[in-house]
Coordinates of C-alpha atoms in Angstrom, one line a residue:
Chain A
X680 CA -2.4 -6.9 16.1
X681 CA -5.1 -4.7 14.0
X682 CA -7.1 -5.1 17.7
X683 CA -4.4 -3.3 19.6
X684 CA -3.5 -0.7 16.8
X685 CA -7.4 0.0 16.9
X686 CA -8.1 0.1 20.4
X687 CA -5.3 2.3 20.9
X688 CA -6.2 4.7 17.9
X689 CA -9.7 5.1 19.5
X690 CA -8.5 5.1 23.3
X691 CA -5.9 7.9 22.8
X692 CA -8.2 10.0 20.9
X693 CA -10.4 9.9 23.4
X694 CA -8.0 10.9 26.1
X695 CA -6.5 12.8 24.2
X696 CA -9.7 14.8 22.9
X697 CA -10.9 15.1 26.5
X698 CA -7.4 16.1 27.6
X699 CA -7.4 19.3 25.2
X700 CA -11.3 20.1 25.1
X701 CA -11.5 18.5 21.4
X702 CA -13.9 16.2 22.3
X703 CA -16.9 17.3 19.9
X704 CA -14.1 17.5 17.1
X705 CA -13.3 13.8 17.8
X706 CA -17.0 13.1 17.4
X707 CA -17.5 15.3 14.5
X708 CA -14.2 13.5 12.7
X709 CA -15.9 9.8 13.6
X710 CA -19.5 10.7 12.0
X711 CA -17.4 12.7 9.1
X712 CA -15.0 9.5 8.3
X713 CA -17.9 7.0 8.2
X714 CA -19.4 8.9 5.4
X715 CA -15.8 9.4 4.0
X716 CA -15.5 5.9 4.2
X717 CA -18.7 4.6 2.1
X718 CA -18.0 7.9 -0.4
X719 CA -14.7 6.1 -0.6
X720 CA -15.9 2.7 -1.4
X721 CA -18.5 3.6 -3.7
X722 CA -16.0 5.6 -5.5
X723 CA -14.4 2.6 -6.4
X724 CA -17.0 0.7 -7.6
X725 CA -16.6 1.8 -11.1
X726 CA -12.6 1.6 -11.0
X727 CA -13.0 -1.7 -9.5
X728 CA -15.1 -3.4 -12.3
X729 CA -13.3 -1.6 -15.1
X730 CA -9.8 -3.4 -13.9
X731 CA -11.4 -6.6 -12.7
X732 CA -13.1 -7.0 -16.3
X733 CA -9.4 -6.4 -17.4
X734 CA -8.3 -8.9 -15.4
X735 CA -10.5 -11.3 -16.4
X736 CA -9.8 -11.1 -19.7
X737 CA -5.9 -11.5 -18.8
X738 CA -7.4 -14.6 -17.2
X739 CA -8.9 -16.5 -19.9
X740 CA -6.8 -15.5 -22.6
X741 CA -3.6 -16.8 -20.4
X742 CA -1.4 -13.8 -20.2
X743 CA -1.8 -14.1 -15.9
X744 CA -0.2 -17.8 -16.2
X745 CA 2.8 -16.3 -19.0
X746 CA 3.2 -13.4 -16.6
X747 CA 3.7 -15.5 -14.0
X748 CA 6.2 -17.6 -15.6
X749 CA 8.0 -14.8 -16.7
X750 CA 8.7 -13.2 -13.1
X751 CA 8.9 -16.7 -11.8
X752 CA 13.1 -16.7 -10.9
X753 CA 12.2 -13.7 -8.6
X754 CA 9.0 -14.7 -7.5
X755 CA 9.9 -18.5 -6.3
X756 CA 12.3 -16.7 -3.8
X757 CA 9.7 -14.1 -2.3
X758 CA 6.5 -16.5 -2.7
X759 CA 8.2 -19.8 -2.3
X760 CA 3.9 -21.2 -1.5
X761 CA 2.8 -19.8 -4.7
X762 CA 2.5 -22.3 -7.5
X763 CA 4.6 -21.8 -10.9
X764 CA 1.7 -20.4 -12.8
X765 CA -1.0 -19.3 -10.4
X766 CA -3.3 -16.2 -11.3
X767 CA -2.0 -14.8 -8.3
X768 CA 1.5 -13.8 -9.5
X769 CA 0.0 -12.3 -11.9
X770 CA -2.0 -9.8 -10.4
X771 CA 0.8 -9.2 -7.0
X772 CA 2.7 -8.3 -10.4
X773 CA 0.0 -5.9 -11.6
X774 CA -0.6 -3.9 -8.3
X775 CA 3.1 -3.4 -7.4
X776 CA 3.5 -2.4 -11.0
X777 CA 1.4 0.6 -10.6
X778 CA 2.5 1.4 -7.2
X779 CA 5.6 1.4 -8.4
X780 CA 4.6 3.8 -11.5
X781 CA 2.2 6.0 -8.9
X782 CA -0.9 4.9 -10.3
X783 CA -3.0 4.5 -7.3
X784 CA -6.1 4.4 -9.2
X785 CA -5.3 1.3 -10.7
X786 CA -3.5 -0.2 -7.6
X787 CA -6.1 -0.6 -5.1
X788 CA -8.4 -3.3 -7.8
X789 CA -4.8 -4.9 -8.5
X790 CA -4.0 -5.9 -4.7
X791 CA -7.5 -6.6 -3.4
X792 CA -7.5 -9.4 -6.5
X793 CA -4.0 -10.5 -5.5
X794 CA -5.7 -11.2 -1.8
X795 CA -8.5 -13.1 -3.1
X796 CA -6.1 -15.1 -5.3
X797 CA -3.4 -15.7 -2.3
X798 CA -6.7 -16.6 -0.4
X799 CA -7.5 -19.2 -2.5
X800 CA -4.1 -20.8 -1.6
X801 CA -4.8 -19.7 1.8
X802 CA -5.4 -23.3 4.3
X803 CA -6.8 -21.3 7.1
X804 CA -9.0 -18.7 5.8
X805 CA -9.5 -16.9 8.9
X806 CA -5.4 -16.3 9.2
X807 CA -2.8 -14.7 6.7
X808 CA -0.5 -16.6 5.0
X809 CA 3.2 -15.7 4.8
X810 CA 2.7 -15.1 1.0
X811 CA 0.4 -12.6 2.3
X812 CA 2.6 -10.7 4.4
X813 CA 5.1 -10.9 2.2
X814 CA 2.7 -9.5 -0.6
X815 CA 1.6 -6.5 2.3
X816 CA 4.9 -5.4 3.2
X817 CA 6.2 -5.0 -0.2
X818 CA 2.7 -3.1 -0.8
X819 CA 2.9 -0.9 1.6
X820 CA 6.7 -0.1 1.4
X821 CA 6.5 0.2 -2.5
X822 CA 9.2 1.9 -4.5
X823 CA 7.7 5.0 -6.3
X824 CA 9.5 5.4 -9.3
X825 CA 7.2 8.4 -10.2
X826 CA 5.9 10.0 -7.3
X827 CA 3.3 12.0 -9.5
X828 CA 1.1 13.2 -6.3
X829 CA 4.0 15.1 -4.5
X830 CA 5.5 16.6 -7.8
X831 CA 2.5 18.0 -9.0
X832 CA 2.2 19.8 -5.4
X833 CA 6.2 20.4 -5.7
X834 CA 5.3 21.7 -8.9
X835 CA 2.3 24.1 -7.8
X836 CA 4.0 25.5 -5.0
X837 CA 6.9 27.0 -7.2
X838 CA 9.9 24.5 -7.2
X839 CA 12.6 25.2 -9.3
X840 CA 13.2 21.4 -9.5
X841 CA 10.5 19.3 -8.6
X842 CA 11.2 15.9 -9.6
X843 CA 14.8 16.7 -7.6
X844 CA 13.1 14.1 -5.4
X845 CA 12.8 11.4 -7.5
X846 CA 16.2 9.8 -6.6
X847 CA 16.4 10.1 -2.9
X848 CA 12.1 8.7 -3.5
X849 CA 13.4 5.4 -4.9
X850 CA 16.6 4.9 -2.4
X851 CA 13.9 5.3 0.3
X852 CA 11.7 3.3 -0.6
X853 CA 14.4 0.4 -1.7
X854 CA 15.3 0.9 2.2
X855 CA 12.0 0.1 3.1
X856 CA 11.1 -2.8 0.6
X857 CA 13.9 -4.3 1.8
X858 CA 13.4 -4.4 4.9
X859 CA 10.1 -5.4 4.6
X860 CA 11.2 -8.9 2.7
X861 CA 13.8 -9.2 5.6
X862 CA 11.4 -8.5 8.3
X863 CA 8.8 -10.5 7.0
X864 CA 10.5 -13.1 6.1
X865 CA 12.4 -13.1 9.6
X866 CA 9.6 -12.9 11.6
X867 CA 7.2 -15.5 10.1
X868 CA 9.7 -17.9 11.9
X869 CA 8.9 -16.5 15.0
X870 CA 7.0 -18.8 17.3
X871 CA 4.6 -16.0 18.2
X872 CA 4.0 -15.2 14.7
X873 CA 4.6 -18.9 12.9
X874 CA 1.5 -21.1 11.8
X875 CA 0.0 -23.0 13.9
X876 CA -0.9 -26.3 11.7
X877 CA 2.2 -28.6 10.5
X878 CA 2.9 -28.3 6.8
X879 CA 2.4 -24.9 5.7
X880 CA 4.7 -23.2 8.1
X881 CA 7.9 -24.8 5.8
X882 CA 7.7 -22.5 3.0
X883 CA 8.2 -24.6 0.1
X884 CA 7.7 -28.1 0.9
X885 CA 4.1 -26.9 2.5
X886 CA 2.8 -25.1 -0.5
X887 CA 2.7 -27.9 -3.2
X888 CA -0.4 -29.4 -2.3
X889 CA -3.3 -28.8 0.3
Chain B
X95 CA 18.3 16.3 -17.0
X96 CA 15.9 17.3 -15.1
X97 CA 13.3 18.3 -17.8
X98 CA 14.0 15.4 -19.4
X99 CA 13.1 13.3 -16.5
X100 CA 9.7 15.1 -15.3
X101 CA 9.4 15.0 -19.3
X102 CA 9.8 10.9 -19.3
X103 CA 7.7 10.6 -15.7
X104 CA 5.0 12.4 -17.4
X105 CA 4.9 10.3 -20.4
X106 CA 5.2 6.7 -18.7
X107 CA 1.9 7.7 -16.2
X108 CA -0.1 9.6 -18.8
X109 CA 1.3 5.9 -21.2
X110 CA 1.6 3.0 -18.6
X111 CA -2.7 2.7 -18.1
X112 CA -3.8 3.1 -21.8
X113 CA -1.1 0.8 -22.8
X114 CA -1.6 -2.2 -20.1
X115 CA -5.4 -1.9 -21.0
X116 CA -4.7 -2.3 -24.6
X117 CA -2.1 -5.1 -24.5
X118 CA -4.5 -7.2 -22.2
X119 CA -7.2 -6.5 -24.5
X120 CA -5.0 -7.1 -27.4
X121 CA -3.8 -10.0 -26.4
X122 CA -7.3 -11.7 -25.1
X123 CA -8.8 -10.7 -29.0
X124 CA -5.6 -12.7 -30.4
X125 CA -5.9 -15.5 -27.7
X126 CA -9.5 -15.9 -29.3
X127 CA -10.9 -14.8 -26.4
X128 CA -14.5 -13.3 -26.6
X129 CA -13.0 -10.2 -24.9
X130 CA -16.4 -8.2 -24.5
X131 CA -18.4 -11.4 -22.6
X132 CA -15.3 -11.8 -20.3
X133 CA -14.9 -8.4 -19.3
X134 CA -18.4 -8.0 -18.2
X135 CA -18.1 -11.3 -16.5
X136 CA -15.0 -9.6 -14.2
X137 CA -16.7 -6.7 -14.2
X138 CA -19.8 -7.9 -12.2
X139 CA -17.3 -8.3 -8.9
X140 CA -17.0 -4.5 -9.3
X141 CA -19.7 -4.1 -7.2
X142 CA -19.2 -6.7 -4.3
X143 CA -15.7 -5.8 -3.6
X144 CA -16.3 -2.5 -3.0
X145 CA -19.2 -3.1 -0.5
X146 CA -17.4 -6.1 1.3
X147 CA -14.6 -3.5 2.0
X148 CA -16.9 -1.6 3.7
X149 CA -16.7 -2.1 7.2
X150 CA -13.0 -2.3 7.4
X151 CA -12.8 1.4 6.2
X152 CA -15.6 2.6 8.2
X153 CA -13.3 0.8 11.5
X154 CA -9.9 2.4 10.2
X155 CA -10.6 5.6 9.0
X156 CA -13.1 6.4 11.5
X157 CA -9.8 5.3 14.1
X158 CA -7.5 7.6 12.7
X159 CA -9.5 10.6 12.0
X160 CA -10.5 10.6 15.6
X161 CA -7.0 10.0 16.8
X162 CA -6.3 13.4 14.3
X163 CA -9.0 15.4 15.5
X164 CA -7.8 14.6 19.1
X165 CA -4.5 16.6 18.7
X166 CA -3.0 12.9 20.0
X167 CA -0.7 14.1 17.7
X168 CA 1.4 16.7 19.9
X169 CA 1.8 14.0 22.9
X170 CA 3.0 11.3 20.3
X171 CA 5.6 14.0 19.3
X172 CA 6.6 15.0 22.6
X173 CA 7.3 11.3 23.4
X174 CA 9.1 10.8 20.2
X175 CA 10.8 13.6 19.4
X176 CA 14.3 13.1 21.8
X177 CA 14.6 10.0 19.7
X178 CA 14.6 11.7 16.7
X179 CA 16.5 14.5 17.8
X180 CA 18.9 11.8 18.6
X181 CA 19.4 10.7 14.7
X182 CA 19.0 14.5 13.3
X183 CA 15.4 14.4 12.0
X184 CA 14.3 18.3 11.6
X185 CA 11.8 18.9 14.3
X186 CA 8.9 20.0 11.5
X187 CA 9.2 16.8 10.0
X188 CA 8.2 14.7 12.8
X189 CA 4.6 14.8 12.4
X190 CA 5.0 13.9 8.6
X191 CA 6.7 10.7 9.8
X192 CA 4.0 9.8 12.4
X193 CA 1.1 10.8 9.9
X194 CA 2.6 8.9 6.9
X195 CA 1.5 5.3 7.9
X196 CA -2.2 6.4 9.0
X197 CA -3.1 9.1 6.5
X198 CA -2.4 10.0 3.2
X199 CA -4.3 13.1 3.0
X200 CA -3.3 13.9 6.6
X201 CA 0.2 13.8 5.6
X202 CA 0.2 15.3 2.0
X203 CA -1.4 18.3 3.9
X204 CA 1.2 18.4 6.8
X205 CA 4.0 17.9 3.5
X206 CA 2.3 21.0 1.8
X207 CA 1.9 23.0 4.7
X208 CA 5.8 22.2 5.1
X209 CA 7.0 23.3 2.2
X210 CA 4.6 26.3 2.0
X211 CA 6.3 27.6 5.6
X212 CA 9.9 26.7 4.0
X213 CA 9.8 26.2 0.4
X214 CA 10.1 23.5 -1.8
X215 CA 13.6 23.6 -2.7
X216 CA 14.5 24.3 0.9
X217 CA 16.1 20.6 2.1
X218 CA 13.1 20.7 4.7
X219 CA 11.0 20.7 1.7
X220 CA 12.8 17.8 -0.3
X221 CA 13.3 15.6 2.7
X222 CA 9.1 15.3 3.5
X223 CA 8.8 15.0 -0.1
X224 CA 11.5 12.1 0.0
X225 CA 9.6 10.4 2.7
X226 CA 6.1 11.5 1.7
X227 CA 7.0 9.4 -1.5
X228 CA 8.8 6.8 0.2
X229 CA 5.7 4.6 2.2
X230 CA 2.6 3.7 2.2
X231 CA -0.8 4.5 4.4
X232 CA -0.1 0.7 6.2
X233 CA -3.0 0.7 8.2
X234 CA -5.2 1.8 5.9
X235 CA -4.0 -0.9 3.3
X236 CA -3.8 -3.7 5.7
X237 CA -7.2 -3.2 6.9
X238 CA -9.0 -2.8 3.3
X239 CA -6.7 -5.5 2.2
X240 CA -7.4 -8.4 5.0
X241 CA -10.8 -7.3 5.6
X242 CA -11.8 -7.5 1.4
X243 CA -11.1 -11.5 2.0
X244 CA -12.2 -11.7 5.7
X245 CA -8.7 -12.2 7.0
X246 CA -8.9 -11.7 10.9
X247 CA -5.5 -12.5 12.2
X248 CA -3.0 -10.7 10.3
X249 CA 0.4 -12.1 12.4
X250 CA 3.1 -10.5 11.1
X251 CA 2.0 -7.6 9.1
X252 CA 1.5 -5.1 11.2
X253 CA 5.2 -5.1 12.8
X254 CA 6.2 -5.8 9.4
X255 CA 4.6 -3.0 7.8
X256 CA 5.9 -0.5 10.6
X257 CA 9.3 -1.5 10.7
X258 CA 9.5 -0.7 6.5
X259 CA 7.6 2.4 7.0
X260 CA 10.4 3.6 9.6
X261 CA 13.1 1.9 7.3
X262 CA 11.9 4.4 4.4
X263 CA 11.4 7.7 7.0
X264 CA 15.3 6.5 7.9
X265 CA 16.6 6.1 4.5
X266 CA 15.0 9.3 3.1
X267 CA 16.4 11.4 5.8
X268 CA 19.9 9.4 5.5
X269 CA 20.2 10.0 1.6
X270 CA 18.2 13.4 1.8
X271 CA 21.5 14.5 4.4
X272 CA 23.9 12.7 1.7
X273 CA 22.7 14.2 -1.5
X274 CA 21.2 18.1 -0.6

């Protein structure tokens, strides 16, 4: 699906560009974002150890498995493949926490160690697992409970009221989590979507052992 | 009510980092873990995650700045726009609902430039600030997040992702009419 999105990005832009004489800008904005793009990973090279080595100490000293077990009468119905007390919980828990509290910084490290822990779980490594989609759609629809970015801009342009926003924030967003457990939950059903091999595809009877 | 809230909001994010990082810690030291040792040990992936995630940004962000520099943007909105019409989505706000999903500079700038033009208290203003809060850049975080394990086919995420993202432009325009 990324293909198509990609392809189309690239192929409109081009048309597009070409269309309105904005063809060098389309160039200039591909040479530009590549740089972007490395600035943006090396950027996080520092944020990313400081939180893993966090992490890792969450690891050993157990509070990943207790965290787990805590959020486990919620989790069991979203991530019915996860195990009880698998690290994985643990840090899906972490990153939608600071999503959820606008702390960006901290939730990028957070989900990209909640992949590699679903991927451990994952039987065919080249394919997401449902508890990935699952774990992407309440990502990317996530509740802000403190939208900190737009009120400081709110803020700096002169609002009277700039957290006025915080209310209708978190009814949107609840709009769009939920549909994002329905959807993905719906559509991993799907015979163009479902997984191919026998015994994962079951949700709960699949995930025990592999 | 109000200052009390932006007064709470700015306590629990200047509160909720220092605190996790000192309960984990805490908690590790009291566990008998040898806290120092295992943090460098975490810490050594730093560096390997942020490479690996490389070429996925490169292919995304390249994507969607050369679909912004194209001014795609206009034809997308002129295809779009009787459909929103249709459901009483101010005209200015459009391009804030198409950005949100690819960019989030791209649409904090549209969202400033918004309520710049109209004010911040206008109910232009609080509605892209309802749905600038309200989603996610998708694409961007399904691409760093597949690619960062080397996940190729991503089934259902993409339609997935997109439906929530319009579910949350919906319902911040629905309650945005309800409550200003």
């Amino acid at each position: 699906m990324l293909n198509y999105v990609w392809l189309s990005l690239m192929a409109i832009a081009i048309v597009a560009g070409a269309i309105n004489g904005k063809l060098p800008e389309v160039t200039k904005a591909a040479f530009d974002m590549a740089e972007t793009s490395v600035s943006i990973a090396f950027g996080l090279i520092g944020i990313m150890a400081l939180w893993l080595g966090i992490l890792k100490i969450a690891e050993e000293s157990g509070l990943n498995t207790l965290l787990a077990k805590v959020i486990r009468p919620v989790s069991k119905r979203l991530f019915p493949e996860i195990p009880a007390d698998h690290p994985a919980m643990a840090s899906i828990l972490l990153n939608l926490s600071a999503n959820w509290l606008g702390l960006s910084n901290a939730a990028t490290p957070f989900g990209l160690k909640a992949m590699e822990d679903l991927q451990t779980l994952n039987q065919d490594k080249e394919e997401a697992s449902d508890a990935m989609v699952v774990f992407m759609g309440l990502n990317t629809a996530a509740i802000t409970f403190i939208p900190a970015t737009i009120i400081g801009v709110r803020l700096s342009l002169g609002s009277a009221a700039p957290q006025a926003i915080i209310a209708t924030t978190i009814v949107a967003g609840l709009c769009a989590t939920t549909t994002a457990i329905i959807v993905a939950k719906l559509l991993q059903r799907l015979p163009g979507f479902k997984r191919r091999q026998s015994g994962i595809d079951s949700g709960i009877e699949g995930g025990k052992k592999s | 009510m109000s200052e009390t809230l932006s007064m709470v909001a700015g306590v629990i994010s200047n509160l909720a980092i220092p605190l996790v990082m000192l309960l984990i810690v805490g908690y590790g030291f009291f566990k008998k873990v040898k806290v120092y040792e295992a943090f460098v040990e975490g810490a050594k992936g730093g560096f390997e995650v942020a490479i690996k995630i490389i070429p996925f940004l490169v292919a995304i962000l390249v994507a969607i700045g050369m679909f912004r520099a194209s001014g795609a943007m206009d034809f997308l909105i002129a295809l779009i726009s009787p459909a929103t019409d249709l459901i009483g989505l101010p005209a200015e706000a459009l391009p804030v609902a198409i950005m949100r999903p690819l960019s989030g500079s791209g649409s904090l700038g549209l969202v400033t430039e918004i309520m710049k033009t109209h004010g911040p208290d206008s109910f232009i203003g609080r509605l892209v600030s309802t749905m600038y809060g309200s989603t996610e850049t998708t694409f961007y975080v399904l691409a760093v997040y597949f690619g960062s394990v080397g996940i190729k086919k991503t089934r259902h995420a993409v339609p997935t992702g997109l439906l929530a993202d319009a579910a949350g432009l919906i319902g911040a325009l629905v309650i945005c009419k309800l409550v200003f």
